[in-house]
């Protein structure tokens, strides 16, 4: 009898309610999302949420090829909009934050403004790879609009904005144009200094998320999405340097 019960258990597929909710999140969200997970777990202790971090463009491509993500929090709106248009989302994208760019150095010197990066001392400037990272795309745009396109040979690229910051932290780059939200993590908070990049130098970094087609009808995905947009979720995002969009109707 025990053997029969064991075989029945092994033969039973894992249901959507027993597997973790799997979230793909842009790397600028690492610290904010960890705080969101803690808050969410206090409200829903029986639900497991697993978060994977990386570049928005790579996650978008993976979802198009069937990667098993339930929600996708992008560092822009374009990737979620494209996934929705191609039938990979359970509903329309929803804005959750506006990101900001900063120029960051890890040393004790006064943080440079964007124009100061033209100085020879900043021989290596780290940004996220603009081929698939929205923060890298906006960093290139800001340099171009500021008349600093000639600095392109000095650029070194991280696979995502978090890796770009790590290059500065390790000394592999002299400065970085990275996400403000990363300055609120324990490993970077209070280390070096940063200056905000003028918002007029690049298109707004509105960030949106989708519930994927795989999670259509999964109540847990809807609950987590609603939590991020709730007062508690918005407070966490604001505490990590994000500007909040107007509330949805």
Short mmCIF file of C-alpha atoms in Angstrom, two decimals:
data_model
loop_
_atom_site.label_atom_id
_atom_site.label_comp_id
_atom_site.label_asym_id
_atom_site.label_seq_id
_atom_site.Cartn_x
_atom_site.Cartn_y
_atom_site.Cartn_z
CA UNK A 1 0.00 0.00 0.00
CA UNK A 2 2.80 2.44 0.88
CA UNK A 3 4.52 1.68 -2.41
CA UNK A 4 1.28 2.33 -4.29
CA UNK A 5 0.83 5.70 -2.57
CA UNK A 6 4.42 6.66 -3.38
CA UNK A 7 3.97 5.78 -7.03
CA UNK A 8 0.75 7.79 -7.19
CA UNK A 9 2.51 10.81 -5.71
CA UNK A 10 5.36 10.54 -8.19
CA UNK A 11 2.94 10.22 -11.08
CA UNK A 12 0.95 13.32 -10.07
CA UNK A 13 2.11 16.42 -11.98
CA UNK A 14 3.27 19.45 -10.00
CA UNK A 15 0.38 21.90 -10.00
CA UNK A 16 0.66 25.63 -10.52
CA UNK A 17 -0.17 26.11 -6.86
CA UNK A 18 2.72 23.99 -5.53
CA UNK A 19 5.53 25.32 -7.72
CA UNK A 20 7.03 28.73 -6.94
CA UNK A 21 5.78 31.81 -8.70
CA UNK A 22 8.70 32.65 -11.01
CA UNK A 23 9.46 36.30 -11.73
CA UNK A 24 11.92 37.65 -14.31
CA UNK A 25 13.10 41.08 -13.17
CA UNK A 26 15.43 43.63 -14.70
CA UNK A 27 18.62 43.90 -12.69
CA UNK A 28 17.95 47.47 -11.55
CA UNK A 29 15.18 45.95 -9.42
CA UNK A 30 17.40 43.59 -7.43
CA UNK A 31 17.25 45.45 -4.11
CA UNK A 32 13.69 46.72 -4.45
CA UNK A 33 12.40 43.30 -5.46
CA UNK A 34 14.10 41.62 -2.51
CA UNK A 35 12.31 44.07 -0.21
CA UNK A 36 9.03 43.44 -2.06
CA UNK A 37 9.48 39.69 -1.56
CA UNK A 38 9.87 40.17 2.19
CA UNK A 39 6.75 42.32 2.41
CA UNK A 40 4.75 39.94 0.23
CA UNK A 41 5.81 36.90 2.26
CA UNK A 42 4.48 38.54 5.41
CA UNK A 43 1.07 38.82 3.77
CA UNK A 44 1.11 35.46 1.97
CA UNK A 45 3.39 33.14 3.96
CA UNK A 46 2.24 30.03 2.11
CA UNK A 47 3.24 31.34 -1.32
CA UNK A 48 6.76 31.03 -2.70
CA UNK A 49 8.13 33.66 -5.07
CA UNK A 50 11.35 33.01 -6.98
CA UNK A 51 13.01 35.95 -8.73
CA UNK A 52 15.61 35.77 -11.49
CA UNK A 53 17.54 38.93 -12.47
CA UNK A 54 19.03 39.92 -15.81
CA UNK A 55 18.66 42.20 -18.80
CA UNK A 56 15.22 43.06 -20.09
CA UNK A 57 16.02 42.24 -23.70
CA UNK A 58 17.31 38.77 -22.92
CA UNK A 59 14.30 37.98 -20.73
CA UNK A 60 11.98 39.17 -23.48
CA UNK A 61 13.63 36.84 -26.00
CA UNK A 62 13.50 33.94 -23.54
CA UNK A 63 9.78 34.46 -22.92
CA UNK A 64 9.14 34.48 -26.67
CA UNK A 65 10.86 31.09 -26.80
CA UNK A 66 8.77 29.64 -23.97
CA UNK A 67 10.85 30.32 -20.86
CA UNK A 68 8.82 29.40 -17.74
CA UNK A 69 8.32 32.86 -16.22
CA UNK A 70 5.03 33.93 -14.65
CA UNK A 71 5.70 37.67 -14.50
CA UNK A 72 8.21 39.89 -16.28
CA UNK A 73 9.29 43.21 -14.76
CA UNK A 74 11.16 45.11 -17.45
CA UNK A 75 13.39 48.18 -17.20
CA UNK A 76 11.33 49.77 -19.96
CA UNK A 77 7.90 49.58 -21.57
CA UNK A 78 8.95 48.52 -25.05
CA UNK A 79 9.76 44.89 -24.28
CA UNK A 80 6.49 44.21 -22.39
CA UNK A 81 4.53 45.97 -25.13
CA UNK A 82 6.15 43.80 -27.78
CA UNK A 83 5.45 40.61 -25.84
CA UNK A 84 1.83 41.66 -25.43
CA UNK A 85 1.49 42.44 -29.14
CA UNK A 86 2.89 39.01 -30.00
CA UNK A 87 0.52 37.14 -27.73
CA UNK A 88 2.90 36.26 -24.90
CA UNK A 89 1.12 38.23 -22.16
CA UNK A 90 -2.06 37.49 -20.23
CA UNK A 91 -2.99 41.17 -20.32
CA UNK A 92 -1.75 44.63 -21.21
CA UNK A 93 1.51 45.90 -19.66
CA UNK A 94 1.20 47.92 -16.46
CA UNK A 95 3.53 50.73 -15.45
CA UNK A 96 5.11 50.37 -12.03
CA UNK A 97 7.98 52.89 -11.89
CA UNK A 98 10.12 55.51 -13.59
CA UNK A 99 13.84 54.81 -13.38
CA UNK A 100 16.63 57.40 -13.14
CA UNK A 101 20.19 57.34 -14.42
CA UNK A 102 23.18 58.41 -12.35
CA UNK A 103 26.88 58.88 -12.93
CA UNK A 104 28.58 56.88 -10.18
CA UNK A 105 32.17 56.59 -8.96
CA UNK A 106 33.22 54.32 -6.13
CA UNK A 107 36.09 56.40 -4.73
CA UNK A 108 36.13 59.27 -2.26
CA UNK A 109 36.39 62.04 -4.84
CA UNK A 110 33.45 64.31 -5.57
CA UNK A 111 31.11 62.54 -8.01
CA UNK A 112 31.34 63.86 -11.55
CA UNK A 113 28.51 65.25 -13.60
CA UNK A 114 27.91 63.68 -16.99
CA UNK A 115 29.96 66.37 -18.78
CA UNK A 116 32.90 65.73 -16.45
CA UNK A 117 33.33 62.25 -17.94
CA UNK A 118 35.19 63.91 -20.82
CA UNK A 119 38.19 64.28 -18.48
CA UNK A 120 41.05 61.88 -19.29
CA UNK A 121 40.92 60.35 -15.82
CA UNK A 122 37.69 58.56 -16.81
CA UNK A 123 39.32 56.24 -19.33
CA UNK A 124 36.77 53.44 -18.84
CA UNK A 125 33.09 54.27 -18.44
CA UNK A 126 30.77 51.36 -17.68
CA UNK A 127 27.22 51.14 -19.00
CA UNK A 128 24.79 48.29 -19.53
CA UNK A 129 24.90 46.68 -22.95
CA UNK A 130 22.56 48.82 -25.09
CA UNK A 131 21.76 45.88 -27.34
CA UNK A 132 19.42 44.44 -24.72
CA UNK A 133 19.49 46.69 -21.63
CA UNK A 134 17.26 49.81 -21.50
CA UNK A 135 19.56 51.60 -19.04
CA UNK A 136 22.42 51.15 -21.50
CA UNK A 137 20.27 52.50 -24.32
CA UNK A 138 19.41 55.59 -22.29
CA UNK A 139 23.04 56.05 -21.20
CA UNK A 140 24.16 56.14 -24.84
CA UNK A 141 21.33 58.53 -25.66
CA UNK A 142 22.32 60.85 -22.81
CA UNK A 143 25.96 60.92 -23.92
CA UNK A 144 24.91 61.71 -27.48
CA UNK A 145 22.51 64.50 -26.48
CA UNK A 146 25.13 65.98 -24.14
CA UNK A 147 27.61 66.23 -27.00
CA UNK A 148 29.76 63.42 -25.62
CA UNK A 149 29.40 60.87 -28.41
CA UNK A 150 33.18 60.99 -28.84
CA UNK A 151 33.48 59.12 -25.54
CA UNK A 152 32.14 55.92 -27.11
CA UNK A 153 35.60 54.31 -27.43
CA UNK A 154 35.91 54.59 -23.64
CA UNK A 155 32.71 52.66 -22.96
CA UNK A 156 32.89 49.22 -21.40
CA UNK A 157 29.76 47.11 -21.23
CA UNK A 158 28.13 44.99 -18.57
CA UNK A 159 25.53 42.44 -19.62
CA UNK A 160 23.03 44.41 -17.52
CA UNK A 161 23.07 47.55 -15.41
CA UNK A 162 23.95 45.65 -12.24
CA UNK A 163 27.04 44.20 -13.90
CA UNK A 164 28.00 47.67 -15.13
CA UNK A 165 27.93 48.88 -11.52
CA UNK A 166 30.01 45.90 -10.44
CA UNK A 167 32.66 46.90 -12.97
CA UNK A 168 32.99 50.26 -11.24
CA UNK A 169 32.95 48.66 -7.80
CA UNK A 170 35.76 46.26 -8.75
CA UNK A 171 37.91 48.94 -10.38
CA UNK A 172 37.45 47.57 -13.90
CA UNK A 173 35.87 50.93 -14.82
CA UNK A 174 36.59 54.45 -13.58
CA UNK A 175 32.95 55.56 -13.61
CA UNK A 176 29.58 54.19 -14.55
CA UNK A 177 26.29 55.45 -15.89
CA UNK A 178 23.93 53.18 -14.01
CA UNK A 179 20.55 52.97 -12.27
CA UNK A 180 19.81 55.15 -9.27
CA UNK A 181 18.01 52.20 -7.68
CA UNK A 182 21.29 50.30 -7.34
CA UNK A 183 22.61 52.97 -4.99
CA UNK A 184 20.17 51.72 -2.34
CA UNK A 185 21.67 48.24 -2.00
CA UNK A 186 23.85 47.39 0.98
CA UNK A 187 26.96 46.79 -1.14
CA UNK A 188 26.85 50.24 -2.79
CA UNK A 189 25.01 52.42 -0.29
CA UNK A 190 27.38 55.10 0.99
CA UNK A 191 30.22 53.93 -1.24
CA UNK A 192 31.55 56.66 -3.49
CA UNK A 193 29.09 59.18 -4.82
CA UNK A 194 26.72 59.83 -7.68
CA UNK A 195 25.05 62.63 -9.59
CA UNK A 196 21.73 62.37 -11.36
CA UNK A 197 21.73 62.53 -15.15
CA UNK A 198 19.43 65.27 -16.39
CA UNK A 199 16.13 63.73 -17.48
CA UNK A 200 16.05 66.00 -20.53
CA UNK A 201 19.04 64.11 -21.96
CA UNK A 202 17.17 60.87 -22.61
CA UNK A 203 13.72 59.45 -23.16
CA UNK A 204 11.89 58.65 -19.90
CA UNK A 205 12.70 55.27 -18.37
CA UNK A 206 9.13 54.21 -17.71
CA UNK A 207 9.16 50.61 -16.53
CA UNK A 208 6.32 48.14 -16.96
CA UNK A 209 5.51 44.52 -16.22
CA UNK A 210 3.31 41.80 -17.64
CA UNK A 211 1.76 38.62 -16.37
CA UNK A 212 2.84 36.10 -18.98
CA UNK A 213 0.50 33.90 -20.97
CA UNK A 214 1.76 30.91 -18.97
CA UNK A 215 0.35 32.48 -15.78
CA UNK A 216 -3.04 33.45 -17.21
CA UNK A 217 -5.62 32.52 -14.61
CA UNK A 218 -3.02 31.96 -11.86
CA UNK A 219 -4.41 33.83 -8.85
CA UNK A 220 -0.95 34.07 -7.29
CA UNK A 221 0.41 36.02 -10.25
CA UNK A 222 -2.51 38.44 -10.04
CA UNK A 223 -1.99 38.84 -6.28
CA UNK A 224 1.71 39.59 -6.65
CA UNK A 225 1.04 42.06 -9.47
CA UNK A 226 -1.60 43.86 -7.43
CA UNK A 227 0.71 43.94 -4.41
CA UNK A 228 3.49 45.68 -6.35
CA UNK A 229 0.99 48.38 -7.36
CA UNK A 230 -0.51 48.67 -3.87
CA UNK A 231 0.38 51.37 -1.33
CA UNK A 232 2.82 48.99 0.35
CA UNK A 233 4.49 48.00 -2.91
CA UNK A 234 4.75 51.58 -4.14
CA UNK A 235 6.33 52.61 -0.83
CA UNK A 236 9.05 50.00 -1.32
CA UNK A 237 9.75 51.19 -4.86
CA UNK A 238 9.89 54.83 -3.77
CA UNK A 239 12.29 53.93 -0.95
CA UNK A 240 14.63 52.47 -3.57
CA UNK A 241 14.85 55.57 -5.72
CA UNK A 242 12.06 54.96 -8.21
CA UNK A 243 9.61 57.66 -9.25
CA UNK A 244 6.04 56.39 -9.06
CA UNK A 245 3.51 56.66 -11.89
CA UNK A 246 0.03 57.98 -11.28
CA UNK A 247 -2.31 55.37 -9.88
CA UNK A 248 -4.24 53.21 -12.30
CA UNK A 249 -7.97 53.91 -12.50
#
